[in-house]
Amino acid sequence: MSKVIPHHFIKEVLDYHLNSNNQFDFIFTFLKKFTVVSKSWNQAIIPHLSVKQYIKPTSSDTEWNRFKKLAKKYNFSQYRVFLPEYCLEYTTENVVCCDIRNVDKNTLDKLEKYNQLEKVNIIHSSTDNTIFVTFKDWLNTINKSRKQPLHYGLTYVLDREYSDDFVGDLSQIEYMLNSIEFKEIIFSKLTISGITKPLIQQINGLVEIFMDKVIIDQWILDSIIDHSPFVKSLRLENLEIQNESSLDNTLKKLSTSQMDLDFLRIESKQNTSNFMTVLEFLNLVKSTEVRLSMDIICDNITEILKNRPRINNPTIKMFEFSSLPLITSSGSRVLKNRIGFIGYNLLDFWGSKDQLHDIRVFYADAITPEISNLRTLTFLANHSLENEISAHSIVKMNMPTLTHIDMRGLPSLVSSSLIQANRIVNKMNIYKMEFNEFIKLLEFNHPSLQSLIIDNVKVEVDKVKVFVTTLQQNRNLMELLLYYTFIPRGTQVVQEIQEINKNLQHLIIN
């Protein structure tokens, strides 16, 4: 006699799968699929499922209306909606967050319809400060009638390329850096320099800072770091410190700052850093993920390799071991690049490697079994045959915790036998695969692989039927994203497959 699985157990399993992807198409497909299982599921399970992350509607209001109708029919209500400004007319139900670009009466009047609204993001790219006065007045008025106050974050975008009126005027930057209302700033192609008075007088409320192609005085950057203790993501790309050749002071400032970061990226083509300063920085910085790209000055690499100072930083879980070219203080290259130096990689300096969970590498042979808790491995673009052989060896190694392998940096074709050789991986990203190898992989029904993303897999017109039939019979894949397939009538093909294969929850064919 077969046993009946308790509803609470089924709910836990479905909740897990439902929250594996917050894309609207995935959630809509999930709901359509599992509301046809049984009447008891629709009464006892579906109404209790909960989407943890925001759902963002697609640009099609027709699809969104179909989703709302289905959700209402089966009492599926535990989801939260994040509306982009172009979707403000779609719905007022479950909306907790939205973006607005136009702070005018018409837009603000629309927001009053959202009774569950918790947060508003203003995306602003003008030098006109009056919009904030308008918004604050509206906010103060509406909060008087709410039990819970409405919070708002400001996404501030200032790009010299698009803001011609920003010429030598730092007043708006000063306004924003001294405000607790702003949550995110994006500066691009700006020069923040030549100021004699203090730019920041108080702690701000920033949680994200992104600077790209910004030229800035060292003391101003230091002041931003000192007065932004709540920042979780800091991206300094194409950074240039005005009248300085080195990034050492920036690294030292970040090493001792109050920031407790989730993500840190520092990239500079204009400024260098000292090798020992980089090692000291990596020992002290508080960030879960770190990415560095700059020239490193080192005049005594042989001695450093002999003494082998250690990096022991338990906060770094994700690191990008990309190319950090070594140069001498006179500017000449120290042999060739190999994650810094031929015959050496930065991983050699890592103390406890078992704290690294997510690694991006330029040279595959930097990966060894010592990295015992590695979960995600990304191979960066490297076209050498030697590197490809090393990467394939790592895939076959079956590292016990390595469940996600991204091979898009390897340009050659990936074979089915290579993926079959790994019985632990559950997600793979692949740049290119031949159709016949792809079919072999589907027929194999890989026991652990649940998500497969292929950037290039061409399906000839006369092979579409084979593709559909084989995928209908696959029982293990739960997510399949295929690009550049050149399959005609892609939407119809997806429907044909999902009518038979109920296990495949997320399918995209482009």
Coordinates of C-alpha atoms in Angstrom, one line a residue:
M1 CA 0.0 0.0 0.0
S2 CA 1.5 3.3 -1.0
K3 CA 2.0 6.0 1.6
V4 CA 0.4 9.5 1.3
I5 CA 3.0 12.3 1.6
P6 CA 1.9 14.8 4.2
H7 CA 0.8 18.2 2.8
H8 CA 3.2 20.1 5.1
F9 CA 6.2 18.2 3.6
I10 CA 5.0 18.9 0.0
K11 CA 4.6 22.6 0.9
E12 CA 8.2 22.7 2.1
V13 CA 9.5 21.2 -1.1
L14 CA 7.4 23.4 -3.3
D15 CA 8.4 26.5 -1.3
Y16 CA 12.0 25.7 -1.9
H17 CA 11.6 25.4 -5.7
L18 CA 9.3 28.4 -5.9
N19 CA 12.0 30.6 -4.3
S20 CA 14.8 29.3 -6.5
N21 CA 14.1 32.0 -9.1
N22 CA 12.2 35.3 -8.7
Q23 CA 11.7 35.9 -12.5
F24 CA 8.0 36.6 -13.2
D25 CA 7.9 34.0 -16.1
F26 CA 9.3 31.3 -13.8
I27 CA 6.8 32.0 -11.0
F28 CA 3.8 32.2 -13.4
T29 CA 4.8 28.9 -15.0
F30 CA 5.2 27.4 -11.6
L31 CA 1.7 28.4 -10.6
K32 CA 0.2 27.2 -13.8
K33 CA 1.9 23.8 -13.4
F34 CA 1.2 23.0 -9.8
T35 CA -2.5 24.2 -9.7
V36 CA -3.5 21.3 -12.0
V37 CA -2.1 18.5 -9.8
S38 CA -5.1 18.0 -7.5
K39 CA -8.0 19.8 -5.8
S40 CA -6.6 19.0 -2.3
W41 CA -3.3 20.7 -3.3
N42 CA -5.2 23.8 -4.4
Q43 CA -7.0 24.0 -1.1
A44 CA -4.3 22.9 1.4
I45 CA -1.0 23.8 -0.2
I46 CA -1.1 26.5 -2.9
P47 CA -2.6 29.3 -0.7
H48 CA 0.2 28.8 1.9
L49 CA 3.1 29.0 -0.5
S50 CA 5.2 32.2 -0.1
V51 CA 7.5 34.1 -2.5
K52 CA 10.3 35.6 -0.5
Q53 CA 11.8 38.0 -3.0
Y54 CA 10.1 40.8 -5.0
I55 CA 8.3 39.9 -8.3
K56 CA 8.9 42.3 -11.1
P57 CA 6.2 42.3 -13.8
T58 CA 7.1 41.9 -17.4
S59 CA 6.4 44.6 -20.0
S60 CA 3.2 42.8 -21.0
D61 CA 0.2 43.8 -18.9
T62 CA -1.8 41.0 -20.5
E63 CA 0.5 38.4 -19.0
W64 CA 0.4 40.2 -15.6
N65 CA -3.4 40.2 -15.7
R66 CA -3.5 36.5 -16.4
F67 CA -1.2 35.9 -13.5
K68 CA -3.3 38.0 -11.1
K69 CA -6.5 36.1 -12.3
L70 CA -4.8 32.7 -11.7
A71 CA -3.4 33.8 -8.3
K72 CA -6.8 35.1 -7.1
K73 CA -8.6 31.9 -8.3
Y74 CA -6.3 29.7 -6.1
N75 CA -5.9 32.2 -3.2
F76 CA -2.2 32.5 -3.9
S77 CA -1.5 35.9 -2.2
Q78 CA 1.8 35.6 -0.4
Y79 CA 3.9 37.5 -2.9
R80 CA 5.3 41.1 -3.0
V81 CA 5.5 43.2 -6.2
F82 CA 8.3 45.6 -7.2
L83 CA 6.9 47.9 -9.9
P84 CA 9.1 49.7 -12.4
E85 CA 7.7 53.1 -13.4
Y86 CA 6.4 51.9 -16.7
C87 CA 4.2 49.3 -14.8
L88 CA 2.6 51.7 -12.4
E89 CA -0.8 51.2 -14.1
Y90 CA -0.7 47.4 -13.9
T91 CA -1.8 46.7 -10.4
T92 CA -2.2 48.0 -6.8
E93 CA -2.3 44.6 -5.2
N94 CA 0.7 43.4 -3.2
V95 CA 2.9 46.4 -4.4
V96 CA 5.5 47.1 -1.7
C97 CA 8.2 48.8 -3.8
C98 CA 8.4 50.9 -6.9
D99 CA 10.8 53.0 -9.1
I100 CA 9.9 56.5 -10.2
R101 CA 11.9 58.8 -12.5
N102 CA 9.4 61.7 -12.8
V103 CA 8.7 63.3 -9.4
D104 CA 5.6 65.2 -10.4
K105 CA 2.0 65.5 -9.1
N106 CA 0.7 62.9 -11.6
T107 CA 3.2 60.3 -10.6
L108 CA 2.9 60.9 -6.9
D109 CA -0.9 60.7 -7.1
K110 CA -0.5 57.2 -8.6
L111 CA 1.5 56.1 -5.6
E112 CA -1.3 57.0 -3.1
K113 CA -3.2 54.0 -4.5
Y114 CA -0.7 51.5 -3.1
N115 CA -1.8 50.8 0.5
Q116 CA 1.0 48.2 1.0
L117 CA 3.8 50.4 -0.3
E118 CA 6.9 50.3 1.9
K119 CA 9.6 51.8 -0.3
V120 CA 10.0 54.2 -3.2
N121 CA 13.2 54.4 -5.3
I122 CA 13.8 57.7 -7.1
I123 CA 16.1 57.4 -10.1
H124 CA 17.5 60.9 -10.6
S125 CA 19.9 62.1 -13.3
S126 CA 19.4 65.9 -13.2
T127 CA 21.2 68.6 -11.3
D128 CA 17.9 70.0 -10.1
N129 CA 17.5 69.6 -6.4
T130 CA 13.9 70.8 -6.2
I131 CA 12.4 67.4 -6.9
F132 CA 13.6 66.2 -3.5
V133 CA 11.7 69.1 -1.9
T134 CA 8.6 68.2 -3.8
F135 CA 8.9 64.5 -2.8
K136 CA 9.7 65.2 0.9
D137 CA 6.6 67.5 1.1
W138 CA 4.4 64.7 -0.4
L139 CA 6.1 62.1 1.9
N140 CA 5.4 64.1 5.0
T141 CA 1.8 64.5 4.0
I142 CA 1.1 60.9 3.2
N143 CA 2.9 59.5 6.3
K144 CA 0.4 61.4 8.5
S145 CA -2.3 59.0 7.4
R146 CA -0.3 55.8 7.5
K147 CA 0.1 53.4 10.4
Q148 CA 3.7 52.6 9.2
P149 CA 5.8 55.3 7.7
L150 CA 6.7 55.1 4.0
H151 CA 10.5 54.8 3.5
Y152 CA 12.3 55.7 0.4
G153 CA 15.7 55.1 -1.1
L154 CA 17.1 57.3 -3.8
T155 CA 19.1 55.9 -6.7
Y156 CA 21.1 58.9 -7.9
V157 CA 22.6 58.7 -11.4
L158 CA 24.9 61.5 -12.4
D159 CA 26.8 61.1 -15.7
R160 CA 28.8 64.0 -17.2
E161 CA 28.0 62.5 -20.6
Y162 CA 24.2 63.1 -20.1
S163 CA 24.3 66.0 -17.7
D164 CA 25.8 68.9 -19.6
D165 CA 24.8 71.4 -17.0
F166 CA 27.1 69.7 -14.5
V167 CA 30.3 71.7 -15.2
G168 CA 32.4 72.6 -12.2
D169 CA 29.3 72.5 -9.9
L170 CA 29.7 70.2 -6.9
S171 CA 26.7 71.5 -5.0
Q172 CA 24.5 68.5 -5.8
I173 CA 27.2 66.0 -4.9
E174 CA 27.6 67.8 -1.6
Y175 CA 23.8 67.7 -1.1
M176 CA 23.6 64.0 -1.7
L177 CA 26.6 63.0 0.3
N178 CA 25.3 64.8 3.4
S179 CA 21.8 63.2 3.2
I180 CA 20.4 60.2 5.0
E181 CA 17.7 59.7 2.3
F182 CA 20.0 58.6 -0.5
K183 CA 20.6 54.8 -0.6
E184 CA 22.5 54.4 -3.9
I185 CA 24.7 56.7 -6.0
I186 CA 26.1 56.1 -9.5
F187 CA 28.8 58.6 -10.7
S188 CA 30.1 58.2 -14.2
K189 CA 32.7 60.2 -16.1
L190 CA 33.1 62.9 -13.4
T191 CA 35.9 64.9 -11.9
I192 CA 35.5 65.5 -8.2
S193 CA 38.5 67.6 -7.4
G194 CA 39.8 71.0 -6.5
I195 CA 37.6 71.5 -3.4
T196 CA 39.1 73.4 -0.4
K197 CA 36.3 73.1 2.1
P198 CA 35.0 69.9 3.7
L199 CA 32.6 68.2 1.3
I200 CA 30.8 66.0 3.9
Q201 CA 29.8 67.1 7.4
Q202 CA 27.7 64.1 8.6
I203 CA 27.1 60.4 8.3
N204 CA 25.0 59.5 5.2
G205 CA 22.6 56.7 4.5
L206 CA 24.2 55.2 1.5
V207 CA 24.2 51.4 1.0
E208 CA 25.6 51.3 -2.6
I209 CA 28.3 53.4 -4.3
F210 CA 29.3 52.9 -7.9
M211 CA 31.9 55.1 -9.5
D212 CA 33.0 54.6 -13.1
K213 CA 35.6 56.7 -14.8
V214 CA 35.8 59.1 -11.9
I215 CA 38.8 61.3 -11.2
I216 CA 38.8 62.2 -7.5
D217 CA 41.1 63.7 -4.9
Q218 CA 42.3 61.3 -2.3
W219 CA 41.0 63.2 0.7
I220 CA 37.5 63.4 -0.9
L221 CA 37.4 59.6 -1.5
D222 CA 38.7 59.1 2.1
S223 CA 35.9 61.4 3.4
I224 CA 33.2 59.4 1.4
I225 CA 34.5 56.2 2.9
D226 CA 34.6 57.6 6.5
H227 CA 31.1 59.0 6.3
S228 CA 29.4 56.0 4.6
P229 CA 29.5 53.2 7.2
F230 CA 26.3 51.5 6.0
V231 CA 27.6 50.8 2.5
K232 CA 27.3 47.1 1.5
S233 CA 28.4 47.4 -2.2
L234 CA 31.3 49.5 -3.3
R235 CA 32.4 49.6 -6.9
L236 CA 35.3 51.8 -7.9
E237 CA 35.8 51.0 -11.6
N238 CA 38.3 52.8 -13.9
L239 CA 39.3 54.9 -10.9
E240 CA 41.9 57.6 -11.0
I241 CA 43.2 59.3 -7.9
Q242 CA 44.0 62.9 -8.8
N243 CA 47.7 63.8 -8.6
E244 CA 48.6 60.4 -7.2
S245 CA 50.3 57.4 -8.8
S246 CA 49.3 54.9 -6.1
L247 CA 46.2 53.3 -4.7
D248 CA 48.0 52.3 -1.4
N249 CA 46.2 55.0 0.6
T250 CA 42.8 54.0 -0.7
L251 CA 43.5 50.3 0.2
K252 CA 44.7 51.3 3.7
K253 CA 41.7 53.5 4.3
L254 CA 39.3 50.6 3.3
S255 CA 41.3 48.2 5.5
T256 CA 40.4 50.2 8.6
S257 CA 37.0 51.6 7.6
Q258 CA 33.7 50.8 9.4
M259 CA 32.2 49.4 6.2
D260 CA 31.1 45.8 6.5
L261 CA 30.8 45.0 2.8
D262 CA 29.1 42.3 0.8
F263 CA 30.8 43.3 -2.5
L264 CA 34.0 45.3 -3.2
R265 CA 35.5 46.0 -6.6
I266 CA 38.5 48.2 -7.2
E267 CA 39.8 48.7 -10.8
S268 CA 42.3 51.2 -12.0
K269 CA 44.4 51.6 -15.1
Q270 CA 46.0 54.9 -13.9
N271 CA 47.0 54.0 -10.4
T272 CA 49.2 51.1 -9.1
S273 CA 49.6 49.5 -5.7
N274 CA 52.5 47.9 -3.7
F275 CA 52.4 44.1 -3.5
M276 CA 52.8 44.0 0.3
T277 CA 50.0 46.7 0.7
V278 CA 47.7 44.5 -1.4
L279 CA 48.4 41.5 0.9
E280 CA 47.9 43.6 4.0
F281 CA 44.6 44.9 2.6
L282 CA 43.4 41.4 1.8
N283 CA 44.2 40.4 5.4
L284 CA 42.2 43.3 6.9
V285 CA 39.3 44.3 4.6
K286 CA 35.8 43.3 5.7
S287 CA 34.0 42.2 2.6
T288 CA 32.3 38.9 1.6
E289 CA 33.3 39.3 -2.1
V290 CA 36.5 41.1 -3.4
R291 CA 37.6 41.8 -7.0
L292 CA 40.8 43.7 -7.8
S293 CA 42.3 44.8 -11.1
M294 CA 45.4 47.0 -11.2
D295 CA 49.2 46.8 -11.8
I296 CA 51.1 45.7 -8.7
I297 CA 54.6 47.1 -8.0
C298 CA 57.0 44.4 -6.7
D299 CA 60.8 44.7 -6.8
N300 CA 61.6 41.6 -4.7
I301 CA 59.2 38.9 -5.8
T302 CA 61.8 36.1 -5.3
E303 CA 62.2 37.0 -1.7
I304 CA 58.5 37.3 -1.1
L305 CA 57.9 33.9 -2.6
K306 CA 60.6 32.5 -0.3
N307 CA 59.0 34.0 2.9
R308 CA 55.5 33.4 1.7
P309 CA 53.4 35.8 3.9
R310 CA 49.9 34.6 4.5
I311 CA 46.4 35.9 3.8
N312 CA 44.1 34.9 6.7
N313 CA 40.8 36.7 6.3
P314 CA 37.7 34.7 7.2
T315 CA 35.3 37.4 5.9
I316 CA 36.4 36.9 2.2
K317 CA 34.2 34.1 0.8
M318 CA 34.4 35.1 -2.9
F319 CA 37.4 36.3 -4.7
E320 CA 38.4 36.9 -8.3
F321 CA 41.8 35.6 -9.1
S322 CA 42.1 37.5 -12.4
S323 CA 45.3 38.9 -13.8
L324 CA 47.1 41.3 -11.5
P325 CA 50.2 42.2 -13.5
L326 CA 53.4 42.7 -11.5
I327 CA 55.7 45.6 -12.5
T328 CA 58.9 47.0 -11.0
S329 CA 59.1 50.5 -9.5
S330 CA 60.6 51.6 -12.8
G331 CA 57.6 50.4 -14.7
S332 CA 58.9 47.3 -16.4
R333 CA 57.0 44.0 -16.4
V334 CA 58.1 41.2 -14.0
L335 CA 58.2 38.3 -16.4
K336 CA 54.7 37.3 -17.6
N337 CA 51.2 37.4 -16.1
R338 CA 50.0 34.4 -14.2
I339 CA 47.6 35.8 -11.8
G340 CA 50.4 38.2 -11.1
F341 CA 53.6 36.3 -11.9
I342 CA 54.7 33.3 -13.8
G343 CA 54.9 30.2 -11.5
Y344 CA 52.9 31.9 -8.8
N345 CA 49.3 32.6 -8.1
L346 CA 47.7 34.6 -5.3
L347 CA 46.0 31.5 -3.9
D348 CA 49.5 30.4 -2.8
F349 CA 49.4 33.1 -0.2
W350 CA 45.9 32.1 1.2
G351 CA 46.1 30.6 4.6
S352 CA 42.9 28.7 5.2
K353 CA 41.5 28.0 1.7
D354 CA 38.4 26.2 3.0
Q355 CA 36.8 29.6 3.7
L356 CA 36.6 30.3 0.0
H357 CA 33.2 29.4 -1.4
D358 CA 33.1 31.2 -4.8
I359 CA 36.1 31.7 -7.0
R360 CA 36.6 33.3 -10.4
V361 CA 39.9 32.3 -12.0
F362 CA 41.9 33.2 -15.1
Y363 CA 44.2 30.2 -14.8
A364 CA 42.4 27.0 -14.1
D365 CA 45.4 25.2 -12.5
A366 CA 45.2 27.6 -9.5
I367 CA 42.3 25.3 -8.3
T368 CA 43.4 22.4 -6.0
P369 CA 41.5 20.0 -3.7
E370 CA 42.7 22.2 -0.8
I371 CA 39.8 24.5 -1.5
S372 CA 37.6 22.0 0.3
N373 CA 34.4 24.1 0.6
L374 CA 34.3 25.5 -3.0
R375 CA 30.7 25.8 -4.2
T376 CA 30.9 28.0 -7.3
L377 CA 33.8 28.1 -9.8
T378 CA 33.9 30.5 -12.8
F379 CA 36.5 30.2 -15.5
L380 CA 37.3 33.7 -16.8
A381 CA 38.1 34.2 -20.5
N382 CA 41.3 32.5 -21.4
H383 CA 41.8 30.9 -24.8
S384 CA 44.9 28.8 -24.2
L385 CA 44.8 25.1 -24.8
E386 CA 46.7 24.4 -21.6
N387 CA 44.2 26.2 -19.5
E388 CA 41.3 24.4 -21.2
I389 CA 42.9 21.0 -20.4
S390 CA 43.3 22.1 -16.7
A391 CA 39.7 23.3 -16.6
H392 CA 38.4 19.9 -17.9
S393 CA 40.5 18.1 -15.3
I394 CA 38.9 20.1 -12.5
V395 CA 35.4 19.3 -13.8
K396 CA 36.3 15.6 -13.7
M397 CA 37.7 16.0 -10.2
N398 CA 34.3 15.8 -8.6
M399 CA 35.1 18.2 -5.8
P400 CA 32.5 17.3 -3.1
T401 CA 31.0 20.7 -2.5
L402 CA 31.4 22.2 -6.0
T403 CA 27.8 22.4 -7.3
H404 CA 28.0 25.3 -9.8
I405 CA 30.6 25.5 -12.6
D406 CA 30.6 28.4 -15.1
M407 CA 32.6 27.5 -18.2
R408 CA 31.6 30.4 -20.4
G409 CA 35.1 31.7 -20.4
L410 CA 36.3 28.6 -22.3
P411 CA 35.5 29.2 -26.0
S412 CA 35.7 25.6 -27.3
L413 CA 32.9 23.1 -27.5
V414 CA 31.9 21.2 -24.4
S415 CA 31.2 17.5 -24.7
S416 CA 28.5 15.5 -23.0
S417 CA 31.0 13.0 -21.7
L418 CA 32.8 15.8 -19.8
I419 CA 29.6 16.8 -17.9
Q420 CA 28.7 13.1 -17.4
A421 CA 32.0 12.6 -15.7
N422 CA 30.9 14.9 -12.9
R423 CA 28.2 13.5 -10.7
I424 CA 28.0 16.3 -8.1
V425 CA 27.4 19.5 -10.1
N426 CA 23.8 20.7 -10.2
K427 CA 24.3 23.9 -12.3
M428 CA 26.4 24.6 -15.3
N429 CA 26.9 27.5 -17.6
I430 CA 28.4 26.6 -21.0
Y431 CA 29.5 28.9 -23.9
K432 CA 28.9 26.5 -26.8
M433 CA 27.7 22.9 -27.4
E434 CA 27.1 20.9 -30.5
F435 CA 23.5 19.7 -31.0
N436 CA 24.4 16.0 -31.0
E437 CA 26.3 16.3 -27.7
F438 CA 23.4 18.3 -26.2
I439 CA 21.0 15.5 -27.1
K440 CA 23.4 12.9 -25.6
L441 CA 23.4 14.9 -22.3
L442 CA 19.6 15.0 -22.3
E443 CA 19.3 11.3 -22.9
F444 CA 21.8 10.6 -20.2
N445 CA 19.5 12.1 -17.5
H446 CA 22.3 13.4 -15.4
P447 CA 21.6 12.4 -11.8
S448 CA 22.7 15.7 -10.2
L449 CA 22.4 18.4 -12.9
Q450 CA 19.3 20.5 -12.4
S451 CA 20.1 23.7 -14.2
L452 CA 21.8 24.1 -17.6
I453 CA 22.5 27.3 -19.4
I454 CA 24.1 27.3 -22.9
D455 CA 24.9 30.5 -24.7
N456 CA 25.2 28.8 -28.2
V457 CA 23.5 25.6 -29.3
K458 CA 22.2 25.6 -32.8
V459 CA 19.1 23.5 -33.6
E460 CA 18.6 22.8 -37.3
V461 CA 14.9 22.9 -38.5
D462 CA 15.0 19.1 -39.2
K463 CA 16.2 18.4 -35.7
V464 CA 13.5 20.3 -33.8
K465 CA 11.3 17.2 -33.4
V466 CA 14.2 15.2 -31.9
F467 CA 15.0 18.1 -29.6
V468 CA 11.4 18.4 -28.4
T469 CA 10.9 14.6 -27.9
T470 CA 14.2 14.2 -26.1
L471 CA 13.6 17.1 -23.7
Q472 CA 10.0 15.9 -23.0
Q473 CA 11.5 12.6 -21.7
N474 CA 14.2 14.2 -19.6
R475 CA 13.3 13.8 -15.9
N476 CA 16.1 15.6 -14.0
L477 CA 16.5 19.1 -15.4
M478 CA 14.5 21.8 -13.7
E479 CA 15.9 24.8 -15.5
L480 CA 17.1 25.0 -19.1
L481 CA 18.1 28.3 -20.8
L482 CA 19.2 28.0 -24.4
Y483 CA 20.3 31.0 -26.5
Y484 CA 21.1 31.3 -30.3
T485 CA 19.2 28.1 -31.0
F486 CA 17.6 29.6 -34.2
I487 CA 14.5 27.5 -33.4
P488 CA 11.4 28.8 -35.2
R489 CA 8.2 29.2 -33.2
G490 CA 10.1 29.1 -29.9
T491 CA 7.1 29.8 -27.8
Q492 CA 5.1 27.0 -29.3
V493 CA 8.1 24.6 -28.8
V494 CA 8.3 25.6 -25.1
Q495 CA 4.6 24.8 -24.7
E496 CA 4.9 21.4 -26.4
I497 CA 7.8 20.5 -24.1
Q498 CA 6.2 21.7 -20.8
E499 CA 2.9 19.9 -21.6
I500 CA 4.7 16.6 -21.2
N501 CA 7.7 17.5 -19.0
K502 CA 6.2 18.7 -15.7
N503 CA 9.6 18.7 -13.9
L504 CA 11.1 21.4 -16.1
Q505 CA 10.0 24.6 -14.3
H506 CA 12.0 27.2 -16.1
L507 CA 12.6 26.9 -19.9
I508 CA 13.8 29.6 -22.2
I509 CA 14.5 29.0 -25.9
N510 CA 15.9 32.0 -27.9

